[in-house]
Short mmCIF file of C-alpha atoms in Angstrom, two decimals:
data_model
loop_
_atom_site.label_atom_id
_atom_site.label_comp_id
_atom_site.label_asym_id
_atom_site.label_seq_id
_atom_site.Cartn_x
_atom_site.Cartn_y
_atom_site.Cartn_z
CA MET Z 1 114.40 96.96 106.25
CA SER Z 2 117.29 99.20 106.05
CA ALA Z 3 118.21 101.49 109.67
CA PRO Z 4 115.73 104.50 110.25
CA ARG Z 5 116.74 107.82 109.46
CA GLY Z 6 118.93 109.00 110.76
CA GLY Z 7 121.99 105.46 110.16
CA GLU Z 8 122.73 103.55 112.49
CA LEU Z 9 120.50 101.24 114.77
CA PRO Z 10 120.47 102.50 118.48
CA PHE Z 11 120.97 98.88 119.14
CA PRO Z 12 123.13 95.92 117.70
CA LEU Z 13 121.73 93.46 115.67
CA GLU Z 14 122.75 89.81 116.29
CA PRO Z 15 123.88 87.19 113.49
CA GLY Z 16 121.48 86.88 111.14
CA GLU Z 17 118.82 88.69 113.04
CA GLN Z 18 116.44 91.32 110.45
CA LEU Z 19 115.35 94.80 111.51
CA LEU Z 20 111.55 94.56 109.87
CA ARG Z 21 110.28 97.62 111.01
CA SER Z 22 110.01 100.79 113.01
CA GLY Z 23 108.18 103.29 114.27
CA ARG Z 24 107.68 105.29 116.99
CA ALA Z 25 105.87 104.12 120.21
CA ASN Z 26 105.47 104.82 123.88
CA MET Z 27 106.02 102.60 126.38
CA GLN Z 28 103.42 101.64 129.62
CA ARG Z 29 104.35 100.79 132.96
CA GLY Z 30 101.72 100.64 134.66
CA ALA Z 31 101.75 104.76 135.94
CA GLU Z 32 104.37 105.14 133.98
CA THR Z 33 104.48 106.36 130.27
CA VAL Z 34 107.76 106.31 128.26
CA GLY Z 35 108.28 107.14 124.74
CA GLY Z 36 111.15 105.68 122.12
CA THR Z 37 110.90 104.19 119.34
CA LEU Z 38 109.93 100.99 118.54
CA HIS Z 39 111.77 98.05 116.14
CA LEU Z 40 110.83 94.55 115.38
CA THR Z 41 113.27 92.23 114.01
CA SER Z 42 113.23 88.51 113.31
CA ASP Z 43 114.24 87.62 116.59
CA ARG Z 44 114.12 90.38 119.15
CA LEU Z 45 110.75 93.31 119.90
CA VAL Z 46 113.52 96.24 120.72
CA PHE Z 47 112.03 99.73 122.83
CA VAL Z 48 114.88 102.42 122.70
CA PRO Z 49 113.59 105.51 124.93
CA HIS Z 50 114.23 108.67 123.91
CA SER Z 51 117.18 110.23 125.20
CA LEU Z 52 114.85 112.63 127.58
CA ASN Z 53 113.41 109.99 130.06
CA LEU Z 54 114.86 108.86 132.56
CA SER Z 55 116.38 105.67 131.03
CA SER Z 56 117.31 105.72 127.81
CA THR Z 57 118.04 102.07 128.01
CA PRO Z 58 117.22 100.06 124.96
CA SER Z 59 114.80 97.08 126.30
CA GLY Z 60 114.19 94.20 124.08
CA LEU Z 61 111.67 90.56 124.34
CA ARG Z 62 112.42 87.60 122.35
CA LEU Z 63 109.48 87.26 120.03
CA ALA Z 64 109.96 83.18 121.05
CA ASP Z 65 108.26 85.18 124.58
CA ILE Z 66 105.81 86.71 123.34
CA ALA Z 67 102.32 84.32 124.42
CA ALA Z 68 99.94 86.40 122.76
CA VAL Z 69 99.19 89.85 121.24
CA ALA Z 70 96.01 92.07 121.99
CA PRO Z 71 94.45 95.07 121.32
CA ALA Z 72 94.20 97.01 124.27
CA TRP Z 73 93.03 100.36 126.07
CA THR Z 74 96.00 103.07 127.06
CA LYS Z 75 95.31 104.06 130.42
CA LEU Z 76 95.76 106.94 132.53
CA LEU Z 77 97.69 106.81 135.43
CA GLY Z 78 97.79 103.11 134.62
CA VAL Z 79 93.75 102.65 135.96
CA LEU Z 80 91.53 105.07 133.95
CA PRO Z 81 90.79 103.23 130.53
CA LEU Z 82 91.67 106.80 127.73
CA ALA Z 83 91.94 105.70 124.19
CA ASN Z 84 91.85 102.16 122.12
CA ASN Z 85 94.77 102.00 121.10
CA SER Z 86 97.30 100.12 123.04
CA LEU Z 87 99.04 97.09 121.77
CA ALA Z 88 99.20 94.59 124.42
CA LEU Z 89 102.01 91.81 124.46
CA THR Z 90 101.64 88.56 127.01
CA LEU Z 91 104.32 86.76 127.92
CA ARG Z 92 104.86 83.24 128.41
CA ASP Z 93 105.65 84.19 132.09
CA GLY Z 94 102.57 85.62 132.21
CA ASN Z 95 103.87 89.37 132.53
CA VAL Z 96 102.37 91.95 130.44
CA GLU Z 97 104.24 94.93 128.09
CA SER Z 98 101.83 97.50 127.37
CA TYR Z 99 102.79 99.96 124.15
CA VAL Z 100 100.72 102.40 122.41
CA VAL Z 101 101.49 102.97 118.89
CA PRO Z 102 100.37 104.34 115.24
CA GLY Z 103 98.83 101.40 113.12
CA ARG Z 104 98.54 99.30 116.42
CA LYS Z 105 96.68 96.49 113.54
CA ASP Z 106 99.47 96.92 111.24
CA TRP Z 107 102.53 96.30 113.83
CA MET Z 108 100.29 93.22 115.39
CA ASP Z 109 100.00 91.82 112.33
CA ALA Z 110 103.55 92.39 111.96
CA ILE Z 111 104.80 90.88 115.05
CA ASP Z 112 102.54 87.52 114.65
CA ARG Z 113 104.11 87.18 111.39
CA ALA Z 114 107.67 87.59 112.78
CA ARG Z 115 106.34 84.98 115.35
CA ARG Z 116 105.48 82.64 113.02
CA GLY Z 117 108.90 83.20 110.65
CA ASP Z 118 108.21 85.50 108.08
CA ALA Z 119 110.94 87.69 107.33
CA SER Z 120 108.68 89.83 104.26
CA VAL Z 121 107.38 92.27 107.34
CA ARG Z 122 107.60 95.41 106.63
#
């Protein structure tokens, strides 16, 4: 897959790393929701916040650090279930990262395939 519309990726790819998928996403951390773009590569999942957010620094997770991928609820203020449209990534250290994404099942399948080393993800 080529870079998202607009040309260059907002983060560098590592040697041998391929971009597999990109799309709109909101990252949920407790009561905080940050809008941006989620990028799946052959080695990482990288979230790049929109420039309007207080923090616009990309953050990434190594696919090898993801223990499980599961559907989850989007929560208002981090507490009240609002919509069943998030995905939760449980990390090997026990932490959980949550993202609201359109096409949640497609994202979950793509992440699972990438974790298995299938670079044909789209």
